[in-house]
Tab-separated table of C-alpha atoms in Angstrom:
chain	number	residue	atom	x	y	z
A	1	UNK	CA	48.480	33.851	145.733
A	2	UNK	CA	49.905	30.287	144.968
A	3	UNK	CA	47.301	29.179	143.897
A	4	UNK	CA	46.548	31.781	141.232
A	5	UNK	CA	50.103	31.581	140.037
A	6	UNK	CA	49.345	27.947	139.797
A	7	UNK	CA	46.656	28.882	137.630
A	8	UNK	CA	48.573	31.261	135.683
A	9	UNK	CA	51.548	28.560	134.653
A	10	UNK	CA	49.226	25.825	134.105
A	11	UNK	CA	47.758	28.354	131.551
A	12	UNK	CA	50.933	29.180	130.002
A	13	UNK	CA	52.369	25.746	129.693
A	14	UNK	CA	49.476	24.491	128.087
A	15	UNK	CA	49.237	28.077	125.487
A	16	UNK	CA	53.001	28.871	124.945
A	17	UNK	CA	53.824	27.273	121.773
A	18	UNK	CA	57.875	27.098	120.763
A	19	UNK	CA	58.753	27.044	123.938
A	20	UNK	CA	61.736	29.146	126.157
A	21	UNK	CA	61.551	32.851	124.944
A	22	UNK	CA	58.153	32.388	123.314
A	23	UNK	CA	56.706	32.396	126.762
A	24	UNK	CA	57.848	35.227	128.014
A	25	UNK	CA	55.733	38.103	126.217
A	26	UNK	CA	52.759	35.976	127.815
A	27	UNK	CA	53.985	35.801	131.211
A	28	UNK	CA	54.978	39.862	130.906
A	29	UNK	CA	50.849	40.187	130.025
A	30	UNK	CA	49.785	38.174	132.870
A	31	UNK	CA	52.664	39.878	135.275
A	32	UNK	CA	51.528	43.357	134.190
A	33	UNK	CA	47.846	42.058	134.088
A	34	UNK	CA	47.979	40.955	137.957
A	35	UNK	CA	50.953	43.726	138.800
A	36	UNK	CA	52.851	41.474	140.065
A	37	UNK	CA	55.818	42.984	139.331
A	38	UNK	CA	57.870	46.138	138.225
A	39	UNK	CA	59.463	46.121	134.590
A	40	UNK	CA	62.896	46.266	135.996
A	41	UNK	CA	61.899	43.313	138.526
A	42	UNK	CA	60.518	41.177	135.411
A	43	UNK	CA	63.238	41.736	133.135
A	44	UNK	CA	66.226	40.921	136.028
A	45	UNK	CA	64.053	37.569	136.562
A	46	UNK	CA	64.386	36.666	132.732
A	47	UNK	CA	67.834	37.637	132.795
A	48	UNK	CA	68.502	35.602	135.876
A	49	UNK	CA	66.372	32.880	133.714
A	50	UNK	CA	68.868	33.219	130.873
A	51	UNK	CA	71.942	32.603	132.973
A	52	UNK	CA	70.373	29.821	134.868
A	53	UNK	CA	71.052	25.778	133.052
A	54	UNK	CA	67.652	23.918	132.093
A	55	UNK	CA	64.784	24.707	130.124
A	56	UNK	CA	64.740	29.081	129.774
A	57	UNK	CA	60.732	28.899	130.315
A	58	UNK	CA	60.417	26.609	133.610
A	59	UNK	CA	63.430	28.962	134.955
A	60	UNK	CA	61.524	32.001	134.444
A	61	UNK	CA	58.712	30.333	135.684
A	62	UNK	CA	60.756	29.208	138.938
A	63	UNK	CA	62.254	32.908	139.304
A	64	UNK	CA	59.127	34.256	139.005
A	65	UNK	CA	57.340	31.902	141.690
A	66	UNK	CA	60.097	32.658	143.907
A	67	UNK	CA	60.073	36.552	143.497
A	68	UNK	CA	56.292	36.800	144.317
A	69	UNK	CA	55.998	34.023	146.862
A	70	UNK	CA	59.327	32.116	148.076
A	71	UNK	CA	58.791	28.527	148.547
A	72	UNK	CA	55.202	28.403	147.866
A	73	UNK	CA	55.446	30.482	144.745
A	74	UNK	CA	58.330	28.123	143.789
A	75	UNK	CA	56.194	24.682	144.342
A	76	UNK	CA	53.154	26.557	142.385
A	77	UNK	CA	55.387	27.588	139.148
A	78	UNK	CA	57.245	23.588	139.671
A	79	UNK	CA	53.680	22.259	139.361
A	80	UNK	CA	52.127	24.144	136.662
A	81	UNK	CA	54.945	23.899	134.311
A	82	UNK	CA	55.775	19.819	134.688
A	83	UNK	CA	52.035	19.097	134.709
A	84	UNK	CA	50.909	19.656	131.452
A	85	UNK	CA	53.918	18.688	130.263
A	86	UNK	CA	53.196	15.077	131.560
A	87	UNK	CA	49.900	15.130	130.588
A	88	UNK	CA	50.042	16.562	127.085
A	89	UNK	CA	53.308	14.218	126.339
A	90	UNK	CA	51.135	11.219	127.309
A	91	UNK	CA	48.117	12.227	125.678
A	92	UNK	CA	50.202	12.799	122.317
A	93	UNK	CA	52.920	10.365	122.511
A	94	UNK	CA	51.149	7.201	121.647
A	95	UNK	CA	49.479	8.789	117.871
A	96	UNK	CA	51.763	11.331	117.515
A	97	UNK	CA	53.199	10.423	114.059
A	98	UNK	CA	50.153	10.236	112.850
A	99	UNK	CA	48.749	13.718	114.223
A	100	UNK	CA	51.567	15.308	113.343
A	101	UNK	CA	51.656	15.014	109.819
A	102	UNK	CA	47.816	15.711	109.853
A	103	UNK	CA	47.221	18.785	106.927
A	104	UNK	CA	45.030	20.746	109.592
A	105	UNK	CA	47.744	20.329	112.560
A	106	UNK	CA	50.516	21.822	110.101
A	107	UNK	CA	48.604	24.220	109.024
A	108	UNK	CA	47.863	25.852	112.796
A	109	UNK	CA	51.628	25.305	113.583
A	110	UNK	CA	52.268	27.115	110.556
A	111	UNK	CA	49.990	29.803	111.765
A	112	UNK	CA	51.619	29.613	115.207
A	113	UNK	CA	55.268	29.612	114.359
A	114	UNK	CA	54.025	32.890	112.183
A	115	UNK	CA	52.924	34.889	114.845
A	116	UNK	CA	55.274	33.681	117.700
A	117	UNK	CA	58.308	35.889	115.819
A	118	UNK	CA	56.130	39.124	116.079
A	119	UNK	CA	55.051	38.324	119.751
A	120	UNK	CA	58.744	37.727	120.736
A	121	UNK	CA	60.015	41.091	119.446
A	122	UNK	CA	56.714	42.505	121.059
A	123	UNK	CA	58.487	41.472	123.991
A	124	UNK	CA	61.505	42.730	123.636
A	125	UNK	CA	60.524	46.288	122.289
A	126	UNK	CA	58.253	46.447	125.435
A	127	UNK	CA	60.764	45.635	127.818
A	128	UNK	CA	63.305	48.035	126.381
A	129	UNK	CA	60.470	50.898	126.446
A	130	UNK	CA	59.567	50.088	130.348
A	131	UNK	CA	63.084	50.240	131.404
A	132	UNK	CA	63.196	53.224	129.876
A	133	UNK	CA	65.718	52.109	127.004
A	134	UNK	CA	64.252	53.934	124.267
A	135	UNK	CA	60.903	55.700	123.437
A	136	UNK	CA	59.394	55.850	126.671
A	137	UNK	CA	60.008	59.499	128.240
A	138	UNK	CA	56.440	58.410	129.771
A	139	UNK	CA	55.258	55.503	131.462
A	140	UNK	CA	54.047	52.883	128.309
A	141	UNK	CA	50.131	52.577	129.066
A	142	UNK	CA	49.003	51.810	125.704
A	143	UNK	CA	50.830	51.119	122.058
A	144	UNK	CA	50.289	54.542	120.656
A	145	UNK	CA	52.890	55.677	123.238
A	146	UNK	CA	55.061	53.908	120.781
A	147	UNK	CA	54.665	56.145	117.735
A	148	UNK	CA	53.276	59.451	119.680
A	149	UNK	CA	55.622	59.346	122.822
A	150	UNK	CA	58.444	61.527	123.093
A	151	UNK	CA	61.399	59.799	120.902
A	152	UNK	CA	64.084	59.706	123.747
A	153	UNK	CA	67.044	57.440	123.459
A	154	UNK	CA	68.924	55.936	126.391
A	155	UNK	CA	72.232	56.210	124.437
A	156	UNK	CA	74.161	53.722	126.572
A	157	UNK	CA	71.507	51.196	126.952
A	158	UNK	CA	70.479	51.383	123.164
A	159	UNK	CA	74.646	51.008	122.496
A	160	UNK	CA	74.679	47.965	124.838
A	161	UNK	CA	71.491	46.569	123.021
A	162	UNK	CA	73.734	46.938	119.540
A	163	UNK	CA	76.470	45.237	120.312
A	164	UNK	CA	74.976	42.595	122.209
A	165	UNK	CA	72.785	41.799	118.799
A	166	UNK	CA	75.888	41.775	116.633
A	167	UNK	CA	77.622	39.720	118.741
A	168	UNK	CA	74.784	37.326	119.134
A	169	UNK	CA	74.571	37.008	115.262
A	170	UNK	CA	78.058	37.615	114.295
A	171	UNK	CA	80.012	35.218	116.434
A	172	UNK	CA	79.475	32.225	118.439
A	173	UNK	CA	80.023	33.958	122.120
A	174	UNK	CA	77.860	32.171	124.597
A	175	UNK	CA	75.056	34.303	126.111
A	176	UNK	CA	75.984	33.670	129.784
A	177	UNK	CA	79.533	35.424	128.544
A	178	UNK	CA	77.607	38.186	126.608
A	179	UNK	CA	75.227	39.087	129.899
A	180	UNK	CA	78.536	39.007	132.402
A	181	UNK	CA	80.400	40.972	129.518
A	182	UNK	CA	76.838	43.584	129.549
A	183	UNK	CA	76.955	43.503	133.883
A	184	UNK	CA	80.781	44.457	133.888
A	185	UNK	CA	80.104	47.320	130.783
A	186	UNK	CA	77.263	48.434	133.012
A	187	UNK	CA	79.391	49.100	136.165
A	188	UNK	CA	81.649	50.949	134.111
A	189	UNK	CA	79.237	52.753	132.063
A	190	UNK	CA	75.950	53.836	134.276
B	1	UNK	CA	80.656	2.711	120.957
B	2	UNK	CA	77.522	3.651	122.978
B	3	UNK	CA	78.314	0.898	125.718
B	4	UNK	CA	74.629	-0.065	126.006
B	5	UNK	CA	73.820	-0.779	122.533
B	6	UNK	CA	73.025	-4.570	123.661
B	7	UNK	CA	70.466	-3.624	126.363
B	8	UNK	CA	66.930	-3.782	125.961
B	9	UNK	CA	65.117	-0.133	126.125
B	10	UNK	CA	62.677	-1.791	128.685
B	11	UNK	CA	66.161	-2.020	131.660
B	12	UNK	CA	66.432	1.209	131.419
B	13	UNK	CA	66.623	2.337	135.535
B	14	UNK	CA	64.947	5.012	136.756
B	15	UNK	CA	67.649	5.879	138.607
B	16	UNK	CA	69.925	6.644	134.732
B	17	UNK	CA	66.473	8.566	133.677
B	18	UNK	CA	66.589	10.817	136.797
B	19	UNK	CA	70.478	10.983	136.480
B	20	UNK	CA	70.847	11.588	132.733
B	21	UNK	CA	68.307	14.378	132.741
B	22	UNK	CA	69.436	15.911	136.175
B	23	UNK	CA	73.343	16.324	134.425
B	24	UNK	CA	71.078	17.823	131.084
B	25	UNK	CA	69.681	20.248	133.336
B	26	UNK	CA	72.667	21.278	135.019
B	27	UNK	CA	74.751	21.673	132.170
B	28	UNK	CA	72.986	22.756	129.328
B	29	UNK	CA	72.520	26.756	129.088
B	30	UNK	CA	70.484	28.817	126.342
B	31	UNK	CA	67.413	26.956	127.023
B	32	UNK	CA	65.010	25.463	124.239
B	33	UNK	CA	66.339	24.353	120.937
B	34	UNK	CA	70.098	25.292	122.436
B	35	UNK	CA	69.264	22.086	124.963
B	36	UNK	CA	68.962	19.435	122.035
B	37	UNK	CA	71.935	18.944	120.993
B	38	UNK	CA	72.883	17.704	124.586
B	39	UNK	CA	69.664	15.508	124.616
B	40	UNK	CA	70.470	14.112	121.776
B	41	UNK	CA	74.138	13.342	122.858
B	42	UNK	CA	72.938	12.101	126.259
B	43	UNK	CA	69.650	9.708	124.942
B	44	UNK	CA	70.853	8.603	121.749
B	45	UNK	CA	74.257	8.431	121.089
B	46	UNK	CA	75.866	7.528	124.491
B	47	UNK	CA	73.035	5.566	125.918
B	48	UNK	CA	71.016	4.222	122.437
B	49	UNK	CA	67.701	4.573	124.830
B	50	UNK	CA	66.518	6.508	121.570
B	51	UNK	CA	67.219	5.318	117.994
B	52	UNK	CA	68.510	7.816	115.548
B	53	UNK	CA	66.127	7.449	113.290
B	54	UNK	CA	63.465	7.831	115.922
B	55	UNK	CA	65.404	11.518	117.177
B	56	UNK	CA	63.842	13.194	114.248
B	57	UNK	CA	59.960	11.839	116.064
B	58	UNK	CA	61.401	13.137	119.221
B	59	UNK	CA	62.571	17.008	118.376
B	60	UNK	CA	59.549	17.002	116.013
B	61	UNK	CA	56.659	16.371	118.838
B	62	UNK	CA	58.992	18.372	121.432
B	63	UNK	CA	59.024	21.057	118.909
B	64	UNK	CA	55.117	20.774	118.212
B	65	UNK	CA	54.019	21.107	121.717
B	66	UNK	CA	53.682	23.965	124.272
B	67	UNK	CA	55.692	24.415	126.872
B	68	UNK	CA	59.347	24.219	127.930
B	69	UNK	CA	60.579	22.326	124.831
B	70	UNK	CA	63.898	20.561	126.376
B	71	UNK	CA	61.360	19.748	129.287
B	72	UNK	CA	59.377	17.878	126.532
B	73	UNK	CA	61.779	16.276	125.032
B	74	UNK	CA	62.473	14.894	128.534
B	75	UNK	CA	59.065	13.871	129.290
B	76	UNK	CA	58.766	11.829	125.881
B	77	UNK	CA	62.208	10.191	126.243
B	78	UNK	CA	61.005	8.714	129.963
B	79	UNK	CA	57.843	7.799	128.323
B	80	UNK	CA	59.022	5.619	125.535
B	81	UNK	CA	61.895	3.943	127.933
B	82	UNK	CA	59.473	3.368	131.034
B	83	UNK	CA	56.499	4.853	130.665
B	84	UNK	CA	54.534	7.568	133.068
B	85	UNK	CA	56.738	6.602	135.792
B	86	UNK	CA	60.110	7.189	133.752
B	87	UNK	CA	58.121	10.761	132.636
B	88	UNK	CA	57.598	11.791	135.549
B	89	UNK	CA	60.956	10.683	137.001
B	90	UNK	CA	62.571	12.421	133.639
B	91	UNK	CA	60.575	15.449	134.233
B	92	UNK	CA	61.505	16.382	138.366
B	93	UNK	CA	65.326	15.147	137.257
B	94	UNK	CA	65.576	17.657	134.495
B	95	UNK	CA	64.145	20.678	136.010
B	96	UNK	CA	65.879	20.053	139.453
B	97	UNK	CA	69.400	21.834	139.000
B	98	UNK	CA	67.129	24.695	137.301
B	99	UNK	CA	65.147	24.885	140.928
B	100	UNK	CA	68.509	24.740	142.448
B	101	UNK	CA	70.341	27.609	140.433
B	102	UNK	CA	67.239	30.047	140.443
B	103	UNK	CA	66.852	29.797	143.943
B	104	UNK	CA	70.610	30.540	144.506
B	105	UNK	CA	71.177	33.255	142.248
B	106	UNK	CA	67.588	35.056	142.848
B	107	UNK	CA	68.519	35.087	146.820
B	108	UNK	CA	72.313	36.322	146.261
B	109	UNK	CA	70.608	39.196	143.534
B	110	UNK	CA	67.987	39.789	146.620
B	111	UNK	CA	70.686	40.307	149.180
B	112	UNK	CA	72.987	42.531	146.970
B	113	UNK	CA	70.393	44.293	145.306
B	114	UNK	CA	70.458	47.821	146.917
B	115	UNK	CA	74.501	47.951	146.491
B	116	UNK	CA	74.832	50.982	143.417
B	117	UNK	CA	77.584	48.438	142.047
B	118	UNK	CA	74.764	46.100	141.434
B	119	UNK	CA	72.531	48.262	140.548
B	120	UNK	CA	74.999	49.328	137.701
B	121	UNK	CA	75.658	45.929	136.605
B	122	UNK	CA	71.665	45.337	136.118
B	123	UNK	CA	71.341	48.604	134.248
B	124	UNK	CA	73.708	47.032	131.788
B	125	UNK	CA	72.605	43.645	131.666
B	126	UNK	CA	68.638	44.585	131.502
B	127	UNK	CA	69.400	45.804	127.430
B	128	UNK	CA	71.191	42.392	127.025
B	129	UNK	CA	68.386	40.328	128.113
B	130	UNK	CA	66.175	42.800	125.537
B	131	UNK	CA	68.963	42.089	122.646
B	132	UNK	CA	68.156	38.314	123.790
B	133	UNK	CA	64.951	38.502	123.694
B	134	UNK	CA	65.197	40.007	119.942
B	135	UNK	CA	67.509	37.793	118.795
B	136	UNK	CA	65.211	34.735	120.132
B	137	UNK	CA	63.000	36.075	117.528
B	138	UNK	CA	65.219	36.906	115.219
B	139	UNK	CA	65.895	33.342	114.812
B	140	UNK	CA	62.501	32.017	115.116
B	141	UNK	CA	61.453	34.302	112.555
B	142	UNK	CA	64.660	33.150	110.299
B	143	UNK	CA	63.495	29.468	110.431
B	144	UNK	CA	59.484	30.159	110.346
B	145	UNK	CA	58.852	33.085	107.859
B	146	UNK	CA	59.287	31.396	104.666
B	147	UNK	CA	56.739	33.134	102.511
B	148	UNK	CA	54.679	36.191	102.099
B	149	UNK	CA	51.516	34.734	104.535
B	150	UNK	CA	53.558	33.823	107.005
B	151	UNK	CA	55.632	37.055	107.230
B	152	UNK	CA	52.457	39.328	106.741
B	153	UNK	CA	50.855	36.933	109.758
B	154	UNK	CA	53.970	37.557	111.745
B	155	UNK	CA	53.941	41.933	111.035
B	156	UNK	CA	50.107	42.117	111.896
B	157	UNK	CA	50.411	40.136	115.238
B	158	UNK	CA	53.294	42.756	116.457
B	159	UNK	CA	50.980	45.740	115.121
B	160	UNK	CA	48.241	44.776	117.039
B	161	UNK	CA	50.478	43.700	119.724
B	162	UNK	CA	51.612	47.451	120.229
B	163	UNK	CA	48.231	48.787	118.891
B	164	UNK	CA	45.808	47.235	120.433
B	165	UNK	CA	47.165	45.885	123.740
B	166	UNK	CA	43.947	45.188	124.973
B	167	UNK	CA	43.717	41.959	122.648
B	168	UNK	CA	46.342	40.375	124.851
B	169	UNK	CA	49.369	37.737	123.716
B	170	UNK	CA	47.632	34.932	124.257
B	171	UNK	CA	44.202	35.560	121.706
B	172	UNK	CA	47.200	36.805	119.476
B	173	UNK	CA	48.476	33.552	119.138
B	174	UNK	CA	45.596	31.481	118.994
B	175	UNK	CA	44.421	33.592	116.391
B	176	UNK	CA	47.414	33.356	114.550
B	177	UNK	CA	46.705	29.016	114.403
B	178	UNK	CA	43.698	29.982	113.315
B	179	UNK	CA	44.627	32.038	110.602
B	180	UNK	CA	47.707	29.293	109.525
B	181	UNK	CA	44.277	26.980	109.199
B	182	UNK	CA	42.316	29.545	107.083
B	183	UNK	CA	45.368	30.787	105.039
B	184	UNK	CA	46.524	27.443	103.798
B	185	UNK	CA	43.315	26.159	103.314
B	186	UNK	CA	42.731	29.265	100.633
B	187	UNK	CA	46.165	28.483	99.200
B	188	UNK	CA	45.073	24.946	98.505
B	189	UNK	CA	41.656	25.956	97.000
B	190	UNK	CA	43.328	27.820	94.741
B	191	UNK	CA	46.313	25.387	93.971
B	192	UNK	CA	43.410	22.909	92.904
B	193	UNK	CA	41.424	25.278	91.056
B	194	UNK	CA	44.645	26.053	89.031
B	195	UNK	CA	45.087	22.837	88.040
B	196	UNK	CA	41.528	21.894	87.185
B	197	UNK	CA	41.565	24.914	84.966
């Protein structure tokens, strides 16, 4: 088991470009891909991430080692995160003004930065669909369930999404105060 | 006045490395690109282990890189002040207090878990953590997407995202370098043809 998530963060370290949230629609693929754990499990770990100091990615990572395999789990997600960030910060480091500016190296982190957006809010819709937020009357199993399943609405969760977005774009409100602010509206509301 | 503007970058102790980065760790919050600011305070302008000019190298190659970007940011400031040692030491120092926190708050969710007060309080911070999520790309998308390819590039990966699951995140986004290589390289050819014409 340790070993695999070993496997599994050295993977992701070493794939998820632009860093924190941009790694989480690939860990929710390899989570759902090993079923590892349940939507509600995964998105309390990223929200326990979120709240957490230090890098959002290597705490997800960390929550997620623990959740599937306490200490163990915790030493395997340690490892393959800081690994290949030591190793790909030394292999880079020394000609890394020069590969940087490089035409075909922009051009792929063009391409990358591109994509990243879409996979993000891939992320997000999914999330909000398997905790049964919105769209998702039945269990999500493939994308069409996304156009063709039944359009149901979780009215207080979809509110809750609303104003957290406005508030996140509207004002300067720290996160950590916007998810205690969403814990306390949720004891009063649900 | 940073008080160690005098002092060689090669004194740097491991001991400040593991130090600095533990107290980034612990009291930075947002993750990411919310982290550099403190970095920047910490490295640069209270300890001048990092020249300002030279900043600008270190977001850039943090940025560039995969992985947890305030964790590589940490790894290249240890290498350029004491090499794989100071990385490594930079590394474990940073992502300690996140070990630390996790740990705590994961067991104390685990333990209360099954209270309905709890439970309530999850059901209303799970759609915060998906408003999050969106606005993480939100912004990524603000500061990335500045013309048409890019935005088409970015609408195609989330419709095959939801319409074709079975391509998975990851070939989505190595595909998407790929097409950032083939998309500029057409937007060159035909810059040059223009202007041999």
């Amino acid at each position: 088991m340790s070993f695999e998530l070993l496997m599994v963060f050295l993977k992701l370290s070493l794939l998820g470009f632009g860093g924190g949230y941009a790694i989480i629609p690939l860990v929710m693929d390899e989570v759902e891909a090993h079923n590892w754990a349940s939507a509600d499990k995964m998105a309390d770990t990223v929200a326990i991430a979120a709240m957490s100091p230090g890098p959002v990615a290597a705490n997800v990572a960390i929550g997620l080692g623990l959740l599937l395999n306490g200490l163990p789990g915790i030493i395997a997600a340690f490892a393959g995160t800081t690994i290949p960030c030591v190793v790909v910060v030394w292999a880079v480091a020394a000609f890394f003004k020069k590969a940087s500016s490089h035409p075909v190296v922009q051009d792929i982190l063009y391409g990358l930065k591109s994509v990243i957006p879409g996979i993000i809010f891939f992320a997000a819709l999914k999330m909000g669909m398997q905790n049964n937020m919105f769209l998702a009357s039945k269990p999500i199993t493939t994308g069409w369930d996304v156009i063709i399943g039944s359009s149901h609405f979780d009215g207080k969760s979809v509110i809750i999404i609303g104003i957290i977005m406005v508030m996140l774009t509207k004002t300067k409100v720290h996160p950590i105060l916007l998810i205690i602010a969403s814990a306390v509206a949720g004891i009063l509301m649900f | 006045m940073p008080k160690n503007k005098d002092k060689a970058v090669n004194t740097v102790s491991l001991l400040e490395l593991f130090t600095t980065f533990f107290k980034i760790g612990a009291f930075s919050f947002g993750g990411g690109y919310a982290m550099l600011p403190v970095i920047a305070r910490e490295i640069s302008e209270q300890r001048s282990w990092v020249k300002k000019e030279e900043l600008q190298d270190v977001f850039a190659i943090t940025g560039c890189l995969p992985g947890a970007i305030a964790l590589n940011a940490a790894a290249f400031t240890g290498y350029i002040t004491r090499g794989v040692g100071g990385m490594i030491i930079a590394v474990c120092g940073n992502l300690l207090p996140s070990v630390v926190v996790v740990i705590a708050l994961c067991t104390a969710v685990a333990l209360v878990r099954d209270n309905p007060v709890v439970e309530a309080a999850f059901l209303g911070i799970r759609p915060a953590v998906v408003a999050l999520i969106a606005y993480a790309a939100f912004n990524m998308a603000k500061g990335s997407l500045k013309d048409g390819f890019a935005f088409t590039l970015c609408l195609v990966a989330l419709a095959v995202a939801i319409f074709v699951p079975a391509v998975g995140v990851v070939p989505i986004v190595l595909l998407g370098g790929l097409a950032g290589l083939a998309g500029q390289k057409v937007k060159r050819m035909k810059l040059k043809g223009r202007s041999e014409a």
